Amino acid sequence: MKTSLMLSSALAAVIGCAAMSANASPSAEEMKKMEKCYGVAKAGQNDCAANGHACAGQGTKDMDKAEWKAVKKGTCEKMQGSLMAPKA
């Protein structure tokens, strides 16, 4: 019983992460009109893996300089973000 529950939970976590990535990330066509903007994503609203996590939507703190969010071209700096990734 415990094994079945653990396997079901693990499977749900994997499916959930994949679904979040598919829904949160813009398509390649949409990205042509957008730019990566570092430091503007609120917790859970980042668009890609960073800071040791592997999925979009897993950022844990607001405005983390290492997390990015896709925004309409020309708006990043107006939002006080950066077009450059922070140096490691």
CSV table of N, CA and C in Angstrom, one decimal:
chain,number,residue,atom,x,y,z
A,1,MET,N,0.8,-1.2,0.0
A,1,MET,CA,0.0,0.0,0.0
A,1,MET,C,0.9,1.3,0.0
A,2,LYS,N,1.9,1.3,0.9
A,2,LYS,CA,2.8,2.5,1.0
A,2,LYS,C,3.5,2.7,-0.4
A,3,THR,N,4.0,1.6,-1.0
A,3,THR,CA,4.7,1.7,-2.2
A,3,THR,C,3.8,2.2,-3.3
A,4,SER,N,2.6,1.8,-3.4
A,4,SER,CA,1.7,2.3,-4.4
A,4,SER,C,1.4,3.8,-4.2
A,5,LEU,N,1.3,4.2,-3.0
A,5,LEU,CA,1.0,5.6,-2.7
A,5,LEU,C,2.2,6.5,-3.1
A,6,MET,N,3.4,6.0,-2.7
A,6,MET,CA,4.7,6.7,-3.0
A,6,MET,C,4.9,6.8,-4.6
A,7,LEU,N,4.6,5.7,-5.3
A,7,LEU,CA,4.7,5.8,-6.7
A,7,LEU,C,3.7,6.7,-7.4
A,8,SER,N,2.5,6.7,-6.9
A,8,SER,CA,1.5,7.6,-7.4
A,8,SER,C,1.9,9.1,-7.1
A,9,SER,N,2.4,9.4,-5.9
A,9,SER,CA,2.8,10.7,-5.6
A,9,SER,C,4.0,11.2,-6.5
A,10,ALA,N,4.9,10.3,-6.7
A,10,ALA,CA,6.1,10.6,-7.5
A,10,ALA,C,5.6,10.9,-9.0
A,11,LEU,N,4.8,10.1,-9.5
A,11,LEU,CA,4.3,10.3,-10.8
A,11,LEU,C,3.5,11.6,-11.0
A,12,ALA,N,2.7,11.9,-10.0
A,12,ALA,CA,1.9,13.2,-10.0
A,12,ALA,C,2.9,14.3,-10.0
A,13,ALA,N,4.0,14.3,-9.2
A,13,ALA,CA,4.9,15.4,-9.2
A,13,ALA,C,5.6,15.6,-10.5
A,14,VAL,N,6.0,14.5,-11.2
A,14,VAL,CA,6.6,14.6,-12.5
A,14,VAL,C,5.7,15.1,-13.5
A,15,ILE,N,4.5,14.7,-13.6
A,15,ILE,CA,3.5,15.2,-14.5
A,15,ILE,C,3.2,16.6,-14.2
A,16,GLY,N,3.0,17.0,-13.0
A,16,GLY,CA,2.8,18.4,-12.6
A,16,GLY,C,3.9,19.3,-13.1
A,17,CYS,N,5.1,18.9,-12.9
A,17,CYS,CA,6.3,19.7,-13.3
A,17,CYS,C,6.3,19.9,-14.9
A,18,ALA,N,6.0,18.8,-15.6
A,18,ALA,CA,6.0,18.9,-17.0
A,18,ALA,C,4.8,19.8,-17.5
A,19,ALA,N,3.7,19.7,-16.8
A,19,ALA,CA,2.5,20.5,-17.2
A,19,ALA,C,2.8,22.0,-16.9
A,20,MET,N,3.5,22.3,-15.8
A,20,MET,CA,3.8,23.7,-15.5
A,20,MET,C,4.8,24.2,-16.5
A,21,SER,N,5.7,23.4,-16.9
A,21,SER,CA,6.7,23.9,-17.9
A,21,SER,C,6.0,24.2,-19.3
A,22,ALA,N,5.1,23.3,-19.7
A,22,ALA,CA,4.5,23.4,-20.9
A,22,ALA,C,3.6,24.7,-20.9
A,23,ASN,N,2.9,24.9,-19.8
A,23,ASN,CA,2.0,26.0,-19.8
A,23,ASN,C,2.7,27.4,-19.5
A,24,ALA,N,3.7,27.3,-18.8
A,24,ALA,CA,4.4,28.6,-18.3
A,24,ALA,C,5.3,29.1,-19.4
A,25,SER,N,6.0,28.3,-20.2
A,25,SER,CA,7.0,28.7,-21.1
A,25,SER,C,6.3,29.2,-22.4
A,26,PRO,N,6.8,30.3,-22.9
A,26,PRO,CA,6.2,30.8,-24.2
A,26,PRO,C,6.8,29.9,-25.4
A,27,SER,N,6.0,29.8,-26.4
A,27,SER,CA,6.5,29.0,-27.6
A,27,SER,C,7.6,29.8,-28.3
A,28,ALA,N,8.3,29.1,-29.2
A,28,ALA,CA,9.4,29.7,-30.0
A,28,ALA,C,8.9,30.9,-30.8
A,29,GLU,N,7.7,30.8,-31.3
A,29,GLU,CA,7.1,31.9,-32.1
A,29,GLU,C,6.9,33.1,-31.2
A,30,GLU,N,6.3,32.9,-30.0
A,30,GLU,CA,6.1,34.0,-29.1
A,30,GLU,C,7.4,34.6,-28.6
A,31,MET,N,8.4,33.8,-28.4
A,31,MET,CA,9.7,34.3,-27.9
A,31,MET,C,10.3,35.3,-28.9
A,32,LYS,N,10.0,35.2,-30.2
A,32,LYS,CA,10.6,36.1,-31.2
A,32,LYS,C,10.1,37.5,-30.9
A,33,LYS,N,9.0,37.7,-30.2
A,33,LYS,CA,8.5,39.0,-29.9
A,33,LYS,C,8.8,39.4,-28.4
A,34,MET,N,9.6,38.5,-27.8
A,34,MET,CA,9.8,38.7,-26.4
A,34,MET,C,11.3,38.7,-26.1
A,35,GLU,N,11.6,39.1,-24.8
A,35,GLU,CA,13.0,39.1,-24.4
A,35,GLU,C,13.1,38.5,-23.0
A,36,LYS,N,14.2,37.9,-22.7
A,36,LYS,CA,14.4,37.4,-21.3
A,36,LYS,C,14.8,38.5,-20.4
A,37,CYS,N,14.0,38.7,-19.3
A,37,CYS,CA,14.2,39.8,-18.4
A,37,CYS,C,14.5,39.2,-17.0
A,38,TYR,N,15.7,39.4,-16.6
A,38,TYR,CA,16.2,38.9,-15.3
A,38,TYR,C,15.8,39.8,-14.1
A,39,GLY,N,15.4,39.2,-13.0
A,39,GLY,CA,15.1,40.0,-11.8
A,39,GLY,C,13.7,40.6,-11.7
A,40,VAL,N,12.8,40.2,-12.5
A,40,VAL,CA,11.4,40.7,-12.5
A,40,VAL,C,10.3,39.7,-12.1
A,41,ALA,N,10.7,38.4,-12.1
A,41,ALA,CA,9.7,37.4,-11.9
A,41,ALA,C,9.4,37.3,-10.4
A,42,LYS,N,8.1,37.2,-10.1
A,42,LYS,CA,7.7,36.9,-8.7
A,42,LYS,C,7.9,35.4,-8.4
A,43,ALA,N,7.9,35.0,-7.2
A,43,ALA,CA,8.1,33.6,-6.8
A,43,ALA,C,7.0,32.8,-7.5
A,44,GLY,N,7.5,31.7,-8.1
A,44,GLY,CA,6.6,30.8,-8.8
A,44,GLY,C,6.2,31.2,-10.2
A,45,GLN,N,6.8,32.4,-10.7
A,45,GLN,CA,6.4,32.9,-12.0
A,45,GLN,C,7.6,33.0,-13.0
A,46,ASN,N,8.7,32.3,-12.7
A,46,ASN,CA,9.8,32.3,-13.6
A,46,ASN,C,9.6,31.4,-14.8
A,47,ASP,N,10.3,31.7,-15.9
A,47,ASP,CA,10.0,30.9,-17.1
A,47,ASP,C,11.0,29.8,-17.4
A,48,CYS,N,12.0,29.6,-16.6
A,48,CYS,CA,12.9,28.6,-16.9
A,48,CYS,C,13.7,28.1,-15.7
A,49,ALA,N,14.4,27.0,-15.8
A,49,ALA,CA,15.2,26.4,-14.7
A,49,ALA,C,16.3,27.4,-14.3
A,50,ALA,N,16.6,27.5,-13.0
A,50,ALA,CA,17.7,28.3,-12.5
A,50,ALA,C,17.8,28.0,-11.0
A,51,ASN,N,18.9,28.4,-10.4
A,51,ASN,CA,19.0,28.3,-8.9
A,51,ASN,C,18.9,26.9,-8.4
A,52,GLY,N,19.3,25.9,-9.2
A,52,GLY,CA,19.2,24.5,-8.7
A,52,GLY,C,17.8,23.8,-8.9
A,53,HIS,N,16.9,24.5,-9.5
A,53,HIS,CA,15.6,23.8,-9.8
A,53,HIS,C,15.5,23.5,-11.3
A,54,ALA,N,14.6,22.6,-11.7
A,54,ALA,CA,14.6,22.2,-13.1
A,54,ALA,C,13.4,22.6,-13.9
A,55,CYS,N,12.5,23.3,-13.3
A,55,CYS,CA,11.2,23.6,-14.0
A,55,CYS,C,10.9,25.1,-13.9
A,56,ALA,N,10.2,25.6,-14.9
A,56,ALA,CA,9.6,26.9,-14.8
A,56,ALA,C,8.6,26.9,-13.7
A,57,GLY,N,8.4,28.0,-13.0
A,57,GLY,CA,7.4,28.2,-12.0
A,57,GLY,C,7.9,27.7,-10.6
A,58,GLN,N,9.2,27.4,-10.5
A,58,GLN,CA,9.8,26.9,-9.2
A,58,GLN,C,10.6,27.9,-8.5
A,59,GLY,N,10.7,29.1,-9.0
A,59,GLY,CA,11.4,30.2,-8.3
A,59,GLY,C,10.8,30.4,-6.9
A,60,THR,N,11.7,30.6,-5.9
A,60,THR,CA,11.1,30.7,-4.5
A,60,THR,C,11.1,32.1,-4.0
A,61,LYS,N,11.7,33.1,-4.7
A,61,LYS,CA,11.7,34.4,-4.1
A,61,LYS,C,11.4,35.5,-5.2
A,62,ASP,N,10.7,36.5,-4.8
A,62,ASP,CA,10.4,37.6,-5.7
A,62,ASP,C,11.6,38.3,-6.2
A,63,MET,N,11.6,38.7,-7.4
A,63,MET,CA,12.6,39.5,-8.1
A,63,MET,C,14.1,39.0,-7.9
A,64,ASP,N,14.2,37.7,-7.9
A,64,ASP,CA,15.5,37.0,-7.9
A,64,ASP,C,16.3,37.4,-9.1
A,65,LYS,N,17.5,37.9,-9.0
A,65,LYS,CA,18.3,38.3,-10.2
A,65,LYS,C,18.7,37.2,-11.1
A,66,ALA,N,18.7,35.9,-10.6
A,66,ALA,CA,19.1,34.8,-11.3
A,66,ALA,C,17.9,34.2,-12.1
A,67,GLU,N,16.7,34.6,-11.8
A,67,GLU,CA,15.5,34.0,-12.5
A,67,GLU,C,15.1,35.0,-13.5
A,68,TRP,N,14.5,34.5,-14.6
A,68,TRP,CA,14.0,35.3,-15.7
A,68,TRP,C,12.6,35.0,-16.1
A,69,LYS,N,12.0,36.0,-16.7
A,69,LYS,CA,10.6,35.9,-17.2
A,69,LYS,C,10.6,36.5,-18.6
A,70,ALA,N,9.9,35.9,-19.5
A,70,ALA,CA,9.8,36.4,-20.9
A,70,ALA,C,8.8,37.6,-20.8
A,71,VAL,N,9.3,38.7,-21.3
A,71,VAL,CA,8.4,39.9,-21.4
A,71,VAL,C,8.5,40.5,-22.8
A,72,LYS,N,7.5,41.3,-23.2
A,72,LYS,CA,7.4,41.9,-24.5
A,72,LYS,C,8.7,42.7,-24.7
A,73,LYS,N,9.3,42.6,-25.9
A,73,LYS,CA,10.5,43.4,-26.2
A,73,LYS,C,10.3,44.9,-25.9
A,74,GLY,N,11.4,45.4,-25.3
A,74,GLY,CA,11.3,46.8,-25.0
A,74,GLY,C,10.8,47.2,-23.6
A,75,THR,N,10.3,46.2,-22.9
A,75,THR,CA,9.7,46.5,-21.6
A,75,THR,C,10.5,46.1,-20.4
A,76,CYS,N,11.5,45.3,-20.6
A,76,CYS,CA,12.3,44.8,-19.4
A,76,CYS,C,12.9,45.9,-18.6
A,77,GLU,N,13.7,46.8,-19.2
A,77,GLU,CA,14.3,47.8,-18.5
A,77,GLU,C,13.4,48.8,-17.9
A,78,LYS,N,12.2,49.0,-18.5
A,78,LYS,CA,11.2,49.8,-17.9
A,78,LYS,C,10.6,49.2,-16.6
A,79,MET,N,10.7,47.9,-16.5
A,79,MET,CA,10.3,47.2,-15.3
A,79,MET,C,11.4,47.1,-14.3
A,80,GLN,N,12.5,47.7,-14.5
A,80,GLN,CA,13.7,47.7,-13.6
A,80,GLN,C,14.4,46.3,-13.7
A,81,GLY,N,14.2,45.6,-14.8
A,81,GLY,CA,14.9,44.3,-14.9
A,81,GLY,C,16.2,44.5,-15.7
A,82,SER,N,16.9,43.3,-16.0
A,82,SER,CA,18.1,43.3,-16.7
A,82,SER,C,18.0,42.3,-17.9
A,83,LEU,N,18.6,42.7,-19.0
A,83,LEU,CA,18.6,41.8,-20.2
A,83,LEU,C,19.8,40.8,-20.1
A,84,MET,N,20.7,41.1,-19.1
A,84,MET,CA,21.9,40.3,-19.0
A,84,MET,C,21.7,39.4,-17.8
A,85,ALA,N,22.1,38.1,-17.9
A,85,ALA,CA,22.1,37.2,-16.8
A,85,ALA,C,23.2,37.6,-15.8
A,86,PRO,N,23.0,37.5,-14.5
A,86,PRO,CA,24.0,37.8,-13.5
A,86,PRO,C,25.2,37.0,-13.7
A,87,LYS,N,26.3,37.5,-13.3
A,87,LYS,CA,27.6,36.7,-13.3
A,87,LYS,C,27.6,35.7,-12.2
A,88,ALA,N,28.0,34.5,-12.5
A,88,ALA,CA,28.0,33.5,-11.5
A,88,ALA,C,29.0,33.7,-10.4
